[in-house]
Each structure stands twice: as structure tokens, then as C-alpha cells.
XYZ file of C-alpha atoms in Angstrom:
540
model
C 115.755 17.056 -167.047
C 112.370 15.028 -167.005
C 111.197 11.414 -167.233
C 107.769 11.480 -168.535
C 105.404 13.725 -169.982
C 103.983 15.721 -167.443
C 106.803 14.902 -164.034
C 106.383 16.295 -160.838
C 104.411 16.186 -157.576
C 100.552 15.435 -158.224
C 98.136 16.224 -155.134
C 94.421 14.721 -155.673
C 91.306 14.574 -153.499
C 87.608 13.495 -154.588
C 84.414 13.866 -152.632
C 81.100 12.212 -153.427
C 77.371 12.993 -151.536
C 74.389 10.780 -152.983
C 70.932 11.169 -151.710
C 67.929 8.934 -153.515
C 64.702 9.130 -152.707
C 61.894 6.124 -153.549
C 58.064 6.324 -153.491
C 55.642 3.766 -154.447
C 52.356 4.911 -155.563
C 50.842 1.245 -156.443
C 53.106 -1.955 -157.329
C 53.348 -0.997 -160.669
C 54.185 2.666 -160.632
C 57.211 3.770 -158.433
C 58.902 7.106 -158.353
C 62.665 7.282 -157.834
C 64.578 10.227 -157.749
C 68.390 11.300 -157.103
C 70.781 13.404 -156.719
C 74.386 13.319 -155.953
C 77.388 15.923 -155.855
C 81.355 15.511 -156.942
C 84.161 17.296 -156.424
C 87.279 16.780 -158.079
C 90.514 18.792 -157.195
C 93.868 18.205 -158.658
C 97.109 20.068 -158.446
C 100.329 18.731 -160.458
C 103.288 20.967 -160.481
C 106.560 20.599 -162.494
C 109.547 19.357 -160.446
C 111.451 22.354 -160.130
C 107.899 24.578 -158.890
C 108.565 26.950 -156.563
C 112.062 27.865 -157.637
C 113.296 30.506 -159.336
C 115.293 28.173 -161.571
C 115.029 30.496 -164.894
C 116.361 33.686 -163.101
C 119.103 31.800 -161.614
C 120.249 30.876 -164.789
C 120.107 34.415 -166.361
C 116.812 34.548 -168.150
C 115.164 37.360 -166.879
C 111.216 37.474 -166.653
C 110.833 33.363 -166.709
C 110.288 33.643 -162.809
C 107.627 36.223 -161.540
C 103.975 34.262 -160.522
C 102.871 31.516 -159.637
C 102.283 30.229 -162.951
C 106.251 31.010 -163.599
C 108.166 29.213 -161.104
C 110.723 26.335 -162.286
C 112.666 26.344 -165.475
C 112.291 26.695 -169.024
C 112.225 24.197 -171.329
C 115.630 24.505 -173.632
C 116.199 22.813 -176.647
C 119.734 22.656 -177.819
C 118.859 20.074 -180.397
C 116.227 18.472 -182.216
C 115.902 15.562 -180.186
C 117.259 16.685 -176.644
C 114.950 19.577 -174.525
C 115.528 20.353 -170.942
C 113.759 21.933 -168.119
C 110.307 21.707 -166.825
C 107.378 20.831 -169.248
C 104.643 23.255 -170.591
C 100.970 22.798 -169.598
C 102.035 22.257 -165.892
C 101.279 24.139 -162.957
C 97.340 22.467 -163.582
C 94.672 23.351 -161.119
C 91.487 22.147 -161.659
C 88.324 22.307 -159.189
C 85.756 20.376 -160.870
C 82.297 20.525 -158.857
C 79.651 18.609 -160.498
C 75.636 18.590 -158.912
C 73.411 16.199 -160.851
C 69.749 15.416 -160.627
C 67.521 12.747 -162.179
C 64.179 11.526 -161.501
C 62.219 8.685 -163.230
C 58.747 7.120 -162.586
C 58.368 3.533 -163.499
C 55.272 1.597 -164.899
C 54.191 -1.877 -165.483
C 51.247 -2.255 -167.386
C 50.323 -5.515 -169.230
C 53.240 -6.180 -171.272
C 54.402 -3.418 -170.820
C 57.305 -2.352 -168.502
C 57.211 1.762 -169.231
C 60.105 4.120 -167.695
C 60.301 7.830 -168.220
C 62.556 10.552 -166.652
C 64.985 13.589 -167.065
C 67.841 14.970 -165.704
C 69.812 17.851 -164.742
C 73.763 18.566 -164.719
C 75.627 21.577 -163.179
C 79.519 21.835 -163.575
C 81.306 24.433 -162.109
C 84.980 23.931 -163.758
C 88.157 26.030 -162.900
C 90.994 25.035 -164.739
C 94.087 27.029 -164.828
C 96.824 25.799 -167.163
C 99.224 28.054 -169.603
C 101.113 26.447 -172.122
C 104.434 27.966 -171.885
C 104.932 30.166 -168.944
C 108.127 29.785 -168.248
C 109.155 29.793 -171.934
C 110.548 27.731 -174.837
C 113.816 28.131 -175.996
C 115.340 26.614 -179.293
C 119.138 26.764 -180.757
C 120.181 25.383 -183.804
C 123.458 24.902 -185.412
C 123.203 27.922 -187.795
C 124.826 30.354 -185.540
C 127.877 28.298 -184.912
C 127.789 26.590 -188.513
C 130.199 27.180 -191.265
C 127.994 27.825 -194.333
C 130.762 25.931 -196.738
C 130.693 23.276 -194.694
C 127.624 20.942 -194.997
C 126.874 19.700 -191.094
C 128.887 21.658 -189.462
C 127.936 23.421 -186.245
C 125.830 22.565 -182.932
C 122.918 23.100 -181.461
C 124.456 22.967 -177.967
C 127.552 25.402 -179.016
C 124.756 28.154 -180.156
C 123.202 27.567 -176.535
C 126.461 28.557 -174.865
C 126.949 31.452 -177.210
C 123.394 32.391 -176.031
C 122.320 32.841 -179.239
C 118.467 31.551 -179.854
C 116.647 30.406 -182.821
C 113.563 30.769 -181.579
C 111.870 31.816 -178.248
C 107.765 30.955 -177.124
C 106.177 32.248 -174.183
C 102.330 31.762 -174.108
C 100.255 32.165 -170.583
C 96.215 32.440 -170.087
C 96.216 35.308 -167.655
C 93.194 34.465 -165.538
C 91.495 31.365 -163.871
C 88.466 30.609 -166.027
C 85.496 29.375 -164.155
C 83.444 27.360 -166.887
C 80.286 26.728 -166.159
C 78.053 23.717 -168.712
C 74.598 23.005 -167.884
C 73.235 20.611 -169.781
C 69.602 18.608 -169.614
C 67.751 16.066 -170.939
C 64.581 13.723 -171.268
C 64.054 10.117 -172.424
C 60.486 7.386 -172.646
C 61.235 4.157 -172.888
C 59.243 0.922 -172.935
C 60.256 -2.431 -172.587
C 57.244 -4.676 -174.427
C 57.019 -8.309 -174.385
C 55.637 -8.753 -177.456
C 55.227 -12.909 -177.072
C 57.184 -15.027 -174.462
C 59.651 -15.342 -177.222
C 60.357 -11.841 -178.165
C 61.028 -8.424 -176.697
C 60.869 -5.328 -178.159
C 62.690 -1.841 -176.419
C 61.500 1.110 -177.704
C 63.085 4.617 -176.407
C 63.387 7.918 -177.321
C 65.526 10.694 -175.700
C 66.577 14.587 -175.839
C 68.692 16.349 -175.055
C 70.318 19.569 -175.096
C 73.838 20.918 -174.760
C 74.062 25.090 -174.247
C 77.309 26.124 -175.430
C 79.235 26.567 -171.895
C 79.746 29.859 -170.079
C 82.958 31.768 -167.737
C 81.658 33.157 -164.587
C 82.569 36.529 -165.422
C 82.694 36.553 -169.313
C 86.016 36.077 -169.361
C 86.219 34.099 -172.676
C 86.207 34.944 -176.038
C 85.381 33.694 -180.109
C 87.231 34.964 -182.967
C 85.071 35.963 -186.406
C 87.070 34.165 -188.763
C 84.926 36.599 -191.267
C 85.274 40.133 -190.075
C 88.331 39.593 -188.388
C 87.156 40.384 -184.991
C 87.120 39.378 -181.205
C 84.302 38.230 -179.570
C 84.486 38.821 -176.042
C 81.102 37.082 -174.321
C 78.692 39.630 -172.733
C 80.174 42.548 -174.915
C 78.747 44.351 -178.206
C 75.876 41.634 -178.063
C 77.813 38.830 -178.292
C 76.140 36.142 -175.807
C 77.280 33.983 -172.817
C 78.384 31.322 -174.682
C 80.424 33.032 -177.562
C 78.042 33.935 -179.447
C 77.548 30.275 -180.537
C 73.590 29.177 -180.419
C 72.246 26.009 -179.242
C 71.354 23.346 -180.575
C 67.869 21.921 -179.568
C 67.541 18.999 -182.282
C 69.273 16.550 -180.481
C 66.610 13.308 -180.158
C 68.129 10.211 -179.888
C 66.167 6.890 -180.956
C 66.856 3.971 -179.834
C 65.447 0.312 -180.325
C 66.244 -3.375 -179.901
C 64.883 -6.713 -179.243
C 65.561 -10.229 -178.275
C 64.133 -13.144 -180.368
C 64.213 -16.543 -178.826
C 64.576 -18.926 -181.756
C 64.935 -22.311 -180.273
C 65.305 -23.003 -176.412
C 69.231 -23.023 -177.413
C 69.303 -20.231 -179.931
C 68.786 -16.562 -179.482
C 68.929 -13.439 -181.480
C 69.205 -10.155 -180.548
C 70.175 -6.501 -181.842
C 69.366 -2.683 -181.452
C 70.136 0.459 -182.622
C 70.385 3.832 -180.893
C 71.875 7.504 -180.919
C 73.706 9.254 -178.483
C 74.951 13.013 -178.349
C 77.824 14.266 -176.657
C 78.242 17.254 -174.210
C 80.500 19.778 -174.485
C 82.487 18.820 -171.194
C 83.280 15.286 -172.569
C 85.772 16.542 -175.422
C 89.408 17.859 -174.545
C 88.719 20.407 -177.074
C 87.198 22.505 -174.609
C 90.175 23.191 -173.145
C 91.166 25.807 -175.318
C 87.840 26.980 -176.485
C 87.218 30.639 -175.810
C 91.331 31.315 -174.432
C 91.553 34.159 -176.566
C 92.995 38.372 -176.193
C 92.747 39.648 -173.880
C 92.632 36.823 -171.621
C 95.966 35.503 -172.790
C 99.197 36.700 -173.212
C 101.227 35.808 -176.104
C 105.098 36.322 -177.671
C 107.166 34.944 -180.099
C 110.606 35.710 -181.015
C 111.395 34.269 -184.750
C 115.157 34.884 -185.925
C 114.151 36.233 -189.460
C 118.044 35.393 -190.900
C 119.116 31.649 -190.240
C 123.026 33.173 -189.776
C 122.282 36.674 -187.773
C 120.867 36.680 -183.939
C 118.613 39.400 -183.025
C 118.581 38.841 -179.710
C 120.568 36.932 -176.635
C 119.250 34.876 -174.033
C 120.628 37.363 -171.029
C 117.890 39.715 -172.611
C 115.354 37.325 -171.281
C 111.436 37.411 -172.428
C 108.784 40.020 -171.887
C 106.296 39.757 -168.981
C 103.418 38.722 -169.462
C 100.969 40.969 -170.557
C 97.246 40.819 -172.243
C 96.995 40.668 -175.425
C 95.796 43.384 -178.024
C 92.330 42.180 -179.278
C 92.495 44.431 -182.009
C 96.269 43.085 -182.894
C 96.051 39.498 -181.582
C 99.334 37.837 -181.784
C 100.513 34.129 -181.228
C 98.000 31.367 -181.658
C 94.165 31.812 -181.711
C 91.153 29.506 -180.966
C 88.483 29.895 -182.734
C 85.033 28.044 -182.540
C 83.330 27.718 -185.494
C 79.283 29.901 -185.300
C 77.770 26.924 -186.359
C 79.436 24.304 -184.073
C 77.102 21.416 -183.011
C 77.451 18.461 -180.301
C 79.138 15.164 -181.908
C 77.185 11.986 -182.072
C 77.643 7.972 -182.720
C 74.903 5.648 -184.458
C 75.802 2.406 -183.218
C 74.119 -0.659 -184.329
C 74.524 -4.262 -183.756
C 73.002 -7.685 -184.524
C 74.061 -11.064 -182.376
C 73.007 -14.713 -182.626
C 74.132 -17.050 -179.909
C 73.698 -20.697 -179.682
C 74.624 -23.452 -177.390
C 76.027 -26.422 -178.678
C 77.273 -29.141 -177.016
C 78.279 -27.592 -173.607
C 79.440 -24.677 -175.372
C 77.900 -21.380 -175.822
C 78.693 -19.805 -179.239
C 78.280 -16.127 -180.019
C 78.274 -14.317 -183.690
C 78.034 -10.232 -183.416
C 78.270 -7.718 -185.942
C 78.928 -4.224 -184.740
C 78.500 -0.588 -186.152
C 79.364 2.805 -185.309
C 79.059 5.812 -187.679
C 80.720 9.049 -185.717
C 79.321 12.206 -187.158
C 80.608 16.008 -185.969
C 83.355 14.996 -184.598
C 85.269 17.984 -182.399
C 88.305 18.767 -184.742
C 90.627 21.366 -184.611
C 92.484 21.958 -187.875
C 94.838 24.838 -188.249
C 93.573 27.031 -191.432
C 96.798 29.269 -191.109
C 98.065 27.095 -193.195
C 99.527 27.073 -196.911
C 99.566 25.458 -200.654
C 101.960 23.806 -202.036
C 103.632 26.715 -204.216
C 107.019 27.905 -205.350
C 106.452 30.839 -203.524
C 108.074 32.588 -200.145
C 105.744 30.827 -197.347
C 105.533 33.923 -195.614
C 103.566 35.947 -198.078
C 100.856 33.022 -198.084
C 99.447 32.580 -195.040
C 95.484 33.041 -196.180
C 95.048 35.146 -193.166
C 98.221 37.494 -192.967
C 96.158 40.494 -194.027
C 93.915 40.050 -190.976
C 95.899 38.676 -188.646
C 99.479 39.503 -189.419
C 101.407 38.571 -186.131
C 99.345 35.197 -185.638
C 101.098 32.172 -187.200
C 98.383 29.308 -185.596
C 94.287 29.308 -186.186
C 93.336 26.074 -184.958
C 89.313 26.031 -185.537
C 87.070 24.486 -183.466
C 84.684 22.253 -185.671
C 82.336 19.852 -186.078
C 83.471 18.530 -189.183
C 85.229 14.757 -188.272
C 83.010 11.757 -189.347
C 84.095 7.867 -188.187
C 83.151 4.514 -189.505
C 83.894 1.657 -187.519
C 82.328 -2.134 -188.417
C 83.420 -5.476 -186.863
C 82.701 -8.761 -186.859
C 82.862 -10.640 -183.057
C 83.418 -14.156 -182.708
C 83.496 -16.208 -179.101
C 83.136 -19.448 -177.864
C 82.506 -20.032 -174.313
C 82.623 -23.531 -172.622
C 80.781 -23.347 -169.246
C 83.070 -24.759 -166.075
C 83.157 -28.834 -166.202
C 85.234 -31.321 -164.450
C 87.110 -27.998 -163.417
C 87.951 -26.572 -166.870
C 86.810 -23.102 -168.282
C 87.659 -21.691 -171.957
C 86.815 -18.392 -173.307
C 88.003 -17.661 -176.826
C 87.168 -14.654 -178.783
C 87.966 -13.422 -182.386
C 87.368 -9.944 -183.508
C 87.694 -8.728 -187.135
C 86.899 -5.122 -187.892
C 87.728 -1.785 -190.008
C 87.869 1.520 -188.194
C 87.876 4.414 -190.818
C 87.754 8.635 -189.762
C 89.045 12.199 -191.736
C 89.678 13.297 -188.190
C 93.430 11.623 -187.351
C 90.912 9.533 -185.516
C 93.699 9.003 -182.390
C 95.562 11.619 -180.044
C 99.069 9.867 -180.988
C 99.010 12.357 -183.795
C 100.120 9.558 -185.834
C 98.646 11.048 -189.149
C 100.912 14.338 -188.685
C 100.616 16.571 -190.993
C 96.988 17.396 -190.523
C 95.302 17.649 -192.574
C 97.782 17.568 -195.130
C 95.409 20.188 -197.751
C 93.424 22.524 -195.777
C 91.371 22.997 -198.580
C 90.732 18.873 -199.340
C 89.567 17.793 -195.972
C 88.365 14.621 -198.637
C 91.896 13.069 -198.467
C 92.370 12.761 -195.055
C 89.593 9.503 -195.292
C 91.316 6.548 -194.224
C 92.494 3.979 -191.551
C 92.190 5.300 -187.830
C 94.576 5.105 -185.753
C 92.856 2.808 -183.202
C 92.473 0.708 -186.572
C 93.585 -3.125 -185.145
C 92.109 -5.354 -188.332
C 92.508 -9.111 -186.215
C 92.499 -9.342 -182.223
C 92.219 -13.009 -180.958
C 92.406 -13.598 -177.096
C 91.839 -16.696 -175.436
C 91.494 -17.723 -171.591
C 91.938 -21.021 -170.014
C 91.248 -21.847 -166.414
C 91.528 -25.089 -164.470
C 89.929 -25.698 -161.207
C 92.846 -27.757 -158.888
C 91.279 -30.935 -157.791
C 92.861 -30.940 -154.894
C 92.030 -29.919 -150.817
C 88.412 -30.336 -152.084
C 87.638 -31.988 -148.589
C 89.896 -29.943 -146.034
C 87.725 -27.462 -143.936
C 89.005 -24.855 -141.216
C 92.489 -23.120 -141.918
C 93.854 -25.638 -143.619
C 90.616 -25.504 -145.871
C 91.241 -22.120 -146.212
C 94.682 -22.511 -147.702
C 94.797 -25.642 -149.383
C 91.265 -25.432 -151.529
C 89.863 -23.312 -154.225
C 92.795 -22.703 -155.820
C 92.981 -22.379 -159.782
C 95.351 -21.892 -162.749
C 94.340 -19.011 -165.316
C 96.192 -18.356 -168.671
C 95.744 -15.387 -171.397
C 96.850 -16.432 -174.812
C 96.656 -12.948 -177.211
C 97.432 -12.085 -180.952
C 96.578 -8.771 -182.992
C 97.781 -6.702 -185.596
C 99.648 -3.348 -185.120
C 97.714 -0.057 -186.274
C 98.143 1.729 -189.053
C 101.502 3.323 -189.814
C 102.069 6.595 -191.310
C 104.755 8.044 -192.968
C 105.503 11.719 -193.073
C 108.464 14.273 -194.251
C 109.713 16.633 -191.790
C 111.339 19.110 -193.953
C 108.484 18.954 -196.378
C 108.946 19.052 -200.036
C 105.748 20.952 -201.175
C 106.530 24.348 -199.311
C 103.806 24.644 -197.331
C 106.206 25.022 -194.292
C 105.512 21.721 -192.783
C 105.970 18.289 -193.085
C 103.701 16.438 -196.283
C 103.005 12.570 -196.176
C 103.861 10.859 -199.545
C 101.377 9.583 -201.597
C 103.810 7.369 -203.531
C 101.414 3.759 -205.240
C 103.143 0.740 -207.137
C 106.953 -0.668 -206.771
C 108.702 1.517 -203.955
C 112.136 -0.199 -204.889
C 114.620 2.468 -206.421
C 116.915 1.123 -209.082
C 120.350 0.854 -208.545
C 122.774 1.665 -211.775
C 124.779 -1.293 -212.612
């Protein structure tokens, strides 16, 4: 069984080496530079690793590497599995060397910084989504077909009669390699004693990442072929260019108003790497790197095979017949960015410090990864529709890669602060806002289907699902009057001590509602799109 997501024995060690260096030309221009190194390695293992669990129960070829060991997840039913999880033996090695340098300059008014930086990860990350294999029964080969209901999942498991079987393993340990640079000015002016302006621009630039030895590859969505890195002129990085456009403004100030009011605000870009998106994780894990089967019953009321006959070794698959699942990444993929923007006016009043703040983000490529091997609602069989069965006919998943997923997120911040007296502290703080994305904008999968149209990316605008309209927390702390005069150990222990309490309220997030069996046969689930009275009505 299993009690978790991922259970089983975790083994983790980190190392860290910092060096900085400091010069000082003059008093007002200093150099500073540093550089540090990180390594990260992680091993988690499913809780049967090691044993040959699989073999012992008659399934031949679930037990045969190191990648193999345990058991395979079964599925009797549709809410019950067993066995050890996919996605786990994980090994990961992360080393990361970074290097920055910046020279600093005060001049006038002016308080001037400039720099760059430099960052090498070497990532090896070795993780196979079904190794061991996934098993499903049904009732259908121990139903009655006159009877509605009859038959069971768990009586078609002792028969040994599978609905389905999945076995999908990456074949080698990939050693990813991102390098990734930048540059930034930035000046800090006091414009008059009352106001400050910050004024900063940066760059930066994000090379598609690389495998040690080429051992990734891209799929042409167009021509319907592989593109393994380093061969037939396809580059490093999977034959995906780089983007150098990515500058990133920023600017702010702070106004003093009165000597009790101040306003304040800023805008600025930033880009984001590669390395900082789970999507990688699949990018480029395509034949003949990974090994791929799936067993299908075509009939819901005939087997074609049993489970004594096991599941095929692993072996690589064809590139020029891929089969299973691919991952492509879209040719004109570009690094995601956020435009955040905010405006605050805070005033004291009274002992107590009140604060006003309204806050933007606009999130634009967004990493998404919707699968396009999927159909239209039509009367007709599903299985002649796939829109890429001609060119890939024994591949039923083509989740692309894309920077497509834009986010809108505005709030409104309210707090009230009362500064410690007579012992008494408060700290209250009201947030309204309105988070909006196409992207299913949480990992929850909450909006499942998605997207529900492959072809109308429009309609999947809506709430996110980190969407929480009202959050109101509060904090009140008394100082104990108490022991105030006691010194030595019993000062120690009977003073200083205080009572804290947390008063919260928000709404839920967004809920959404989907079909399983689908009623538009597009071979998954739809969402209804049902407006006006719900309420069905009952004959009298």
C-alpha cells in the first residue's frame, strides 16, 4: 500500500562554499565580488526498493534494474491502487557555481551600482515515470452485460485479466547543463530630501539548456520528425534559439508628503530561467532516450493478454515510430516574465501606522504544457480523430512545451499597525484581490480538463486557482507586566514573557466542476458551461 504521494526512505545532503572578495578604490567607489558553490543531492526510493516484489508476484519483467525494483502499482478499481508509486527511484545531483561582481559609486546624489553575473548548473536527474508498471482492471471482464453494475474490478484482478497496462522508463541519466548570465545599472538619486527616485535597468539571457552528451531530443510537430541535439544540424539546445531581448526596467520612488505621510511605488520586469520551471523536467525525454509501451484492451468484454505474461523490457524507442507519450518544445519557446507594479501610501495617525497598497502583476509566457493529441467534440469514433494519428499513429499524448499562459493578478492591501504601548501590540491586515490566468494557473489541476478546446485556448480565461478574493488576519500581543524587576535566574524565568494571538478569515478558491465520462466525445472529461437557474423541475 502507500500513505502519501511519493512514500519511502528519502536520503539528503547539501554543501555550500562562499568566497567574497572587497576592494576600495576611494570612499565612494568599492568593488565587491563573489562567488559561491552548491551542491544538492537527493535520493528517495519507494518503500518496497530493492525487492523484487513484481517477480514474486508473477509479473515477469517489472524487476530487472535499478530503476525496477519494488512493485507495481495495481489498480483494481477506480478509487483503490496498490504498490509503489511512479516517478520514484529520484536521483538528483544538482551542482550549482555562481559568480557576481558589482562596483559601487556615490557621487552627489547619486548612489550608482552596476554589476553582472554568472550561473553554471550541472543537473543529473534520473526519474522514469512508470518503471515498474501500471496495471488497471475493470469490471468488464467479470460483468454480465444484461446486468447494469454488475461485475468487479478486484474479481478481473484475480482472473488476471487487465484493462490496461503502462510501462514508461527514460533509459539514461541526463546530465543538464543551463548557463545563464546577466547585467543590470542602477542608481539610487535623491532627487530632494523629500523624494527618491531608483532607476535600473537589467539583461539578461537564458540559452536554452544542454545534456552532456546530446542525449536529449525535440519533436517537429511539422515534419513529423525527431530532433536529436548535435545530429543532422540540430543544435545543443534542441534546436531552440535564444532569446537575447530580455531587458528588464525597473523604477520606483519614495515621496515624503508630510513628516507623518509617505508615498511610495515602482515598477519593474523580471525574466525567468529555464531551471526555475518544473516543465523542464520532461523537456527533451524523447526516442530514443526513453522507452515506452502500452497495452490497450481494444474490446471492453475480450482480454488479449494475462498478467502472468508480464510486460516487455525496456527497450529504446523507435524515433522513426515513436510510441507512448512525447514532449515536445515548441521552436519558438521564450523565457516567462511578470510586470509587477505597485503604489503605497502610509500614514501615522494617532499611535498607529496605517498602510494603503495596491498591487499588480501581469504574467506573460507562461511555461504550459497542453496536450494537442487531443479531439472535437463530434459524433464520431474518437479513434479516427486524433489530429496527429497519421504522423504519429502509436502515440496517444503530445503535451507541448509553450510559452503561451498569460496571468493577471491585482489587489488591494490594507493594515493597521499600532506600535508596542503599555505592553500591547496589534497588527491587522485586509487583503482584497482578483487573480485571473488561461494557464490552470495552480498545480492542483483543479481546472481538469485542460484546456477543455485545444483549438480555443480563449475560454480557458478565468479565476486561478490560487484565486482567494478576501484574506483578513489579525495579531494581538500583550507584554506580561509582571517579573519586570527580578534579575539572575529567577529573572530569567519569570520576565519577558508575552501572550500572542492569530485571528484569520478568507475565502476558499475557486471551484471547478468537471464530467468524467464526458458527454462531448472527445474522450475525456468536459466542464459544463451551464448559466441561469441550475434547479431541475420536478413533475408534480
Amino acid at each position: 500500500g502507500s500513505a502519501g504521494t511519493y512514500p519511502g526512505p528519502g536520503y539528503v545532503r547539501a554543501q555550500n562554499l562562499h568566497l567574497n572578495w572587497v576592494h576600495t578604490f576611494s570612499p565612494s567607489l568599492v568593488l565587491e565580488t563573489k562567488a559561491q558553490y552548491m551542491r544538492f543531492w537527493n535520493q528517495s526510493v519507494p518503500l518496497n526498493y530493492g525487492k523484487n516484489v513484481g517477480e514474486q508476484l508473477g509479473i515477469p519483467n517489472t524487476n530487472y534494474g535499478v530503476a525496477n525494483t519494488g512493485m507495481p502499482r495495481i489498480c483494481p478499481g477506480q478509487s483503490s491502487c496498490y504498490g509503489d508509486q511512479g516517478f520514484v527511484p529520484l536521483y538528483t545531483v544538482n551542482n550549482l557555481g555562481e559568480y557576481n561582481v558589482s562596483l559601487n559609486y556615490l557621487h552627489s546624489h547619486h548612489s550608482i551600482r552596476t554589476g553582472g553575473n554568472l550561473q553554471r548548473r550541472d543537473l543529473t536527474e534520473f526519474q522514469s515515470p512508470w518503471a515498474r508498471g501500471l496495471i488497471y482492471f475493470n469490471r468488464n471482464f467479470t460483468k454480465n452485460p444484461a446486468a447494469a453494475g454488475s461485475g468487479n474490478g478486484l474479481a478481473s484482478m484475480l482472473l488476471g485479466y487487465p484493462s490496461s497496462i503502462h510501462a514508461a522508463q527514460f533509459l539514461v541519466w541526463p546530465g543538464y547543463r543551463f548557463t545563464e548570465f546577466g547585467a543590470y545599472i542602477q542608481d539610487q538619486w535623491r532627487v530632494k530630501p523629500k523624494l527618491t527616485l531608483n532607476l535600473g535597468l537589467r539583461y539578461d539571457v537564458f540559452p536554452m539548456f544542454t545534456e552532456a552528451h546530446n542525449r536529449i531530443s525535440n519533436v517537429n510537430l511539422a515534419t513529423g520528425k525527431i530532433m536529436i541535439a548535435g545530429q543532422d544540424g540540430v543544435s545543443a539546445g534542441m534546436g531552440i534559439p535564444t532569446d537575447w531581448r530580455n531587458f528588464s526596467p525597473r523604477v520606483g520612488f519614495a515621496a515624503t508628503l508630510t513628516p507623518r505621510t509617505v508615498l511610495r511605488g515602482g515598477f519593474g520586469t523580471a525574466y525567468q530561467s529555464w531551471g526555475m520551471d518544473s516543465a523542464y523536467l520532461f523537456m527533451g525525454r524523447n526516442a530514443p532516450f526513453v522507452s515506452s509501451w502500452n497495452l490497450v484492451t481494444p474490446s471492453p468484454f475480450i482480454p488479449i493478454q494475462t498478467i502472468d505474461q508480464g510486460i516487455p523490457k525496456a527497450v529504446p524507442v523507435d524515433p522513426l515510430n515513436p510510441t507512448g507519450t512525447l514532449y515536445p518544445v515548441a521552436l519558438d519557446i521564450k523565457p516567462a516574465y511578470v510586470m509587477q507594479y505597485n503604489l503605497t501610501l502610509q500614514r501615522e495617525v494617532g499611535g498607529i501606522v496605517l498602510t494603503a497598497s495596491y498591487v499588480g502583476a501581469l504574467v506573460r509566457k507562461q511555461l504550459m504544457q497542453p496536450d494537442l493529441e487531443q479531439v472535437l467534440p463530434s459524433p464520431v469514433d474518437v479513434t479516427l480523430r486524433y489530429p496527429y494519428l497519421s504522423m504519429f499513429p502509436n502515440v496517444n499524448s503530445i503535451p507541448l512545451t509553450q510559452s503561451g499562459g498569460n496571468g493577471n493578478y491585482q489587489g488591494l492591501h490594507l493594515t493597521a499597525e499600532y506600535r508596542a504601548k503599555h505592553g500591547i501590540s496589534l497588527l491587522s491586515n485586509y487583503a482584497w484581490s482578483h487573480d485571473i490566468d488561461n494557464y490552470c494557473g495552480d498545480e492542483s489541476g483543479s481546472c481538469s480538463p485542460w484546456p477543455q478546446l485545444v483549438n480555443n485556448r480563449h475560454i480557458e480565461k478565468g479565476d486561478s486557482g490560487y484565486d482567494i478574493r478576501h484574506n483578513w488576519a489579525t495579531m494581538v500581543g500583550y507584554q506580561l507586566p509582571f517579573g519586570k524587576r527580578l534579575s539572575g535566574f529567577t529573572g530569567a524565568l519569570g520576565k519577558g514573557w508575552q501572550v500572542n494571538g492569530i485571528f484569520t478569515v478568507r475565502s476558499g478558491p475557486p471551484m471547478t466542476i468537471s464530467d468524467g465520462n464526458g458527454v462531448a466525445n472527445t474522450g475525456a472529461g468536459d466542464r459544463p458551461n451551464l448559466v441561469g437557474d441550475w434547479h431541475v423541475a420536478h413533475p408534480t
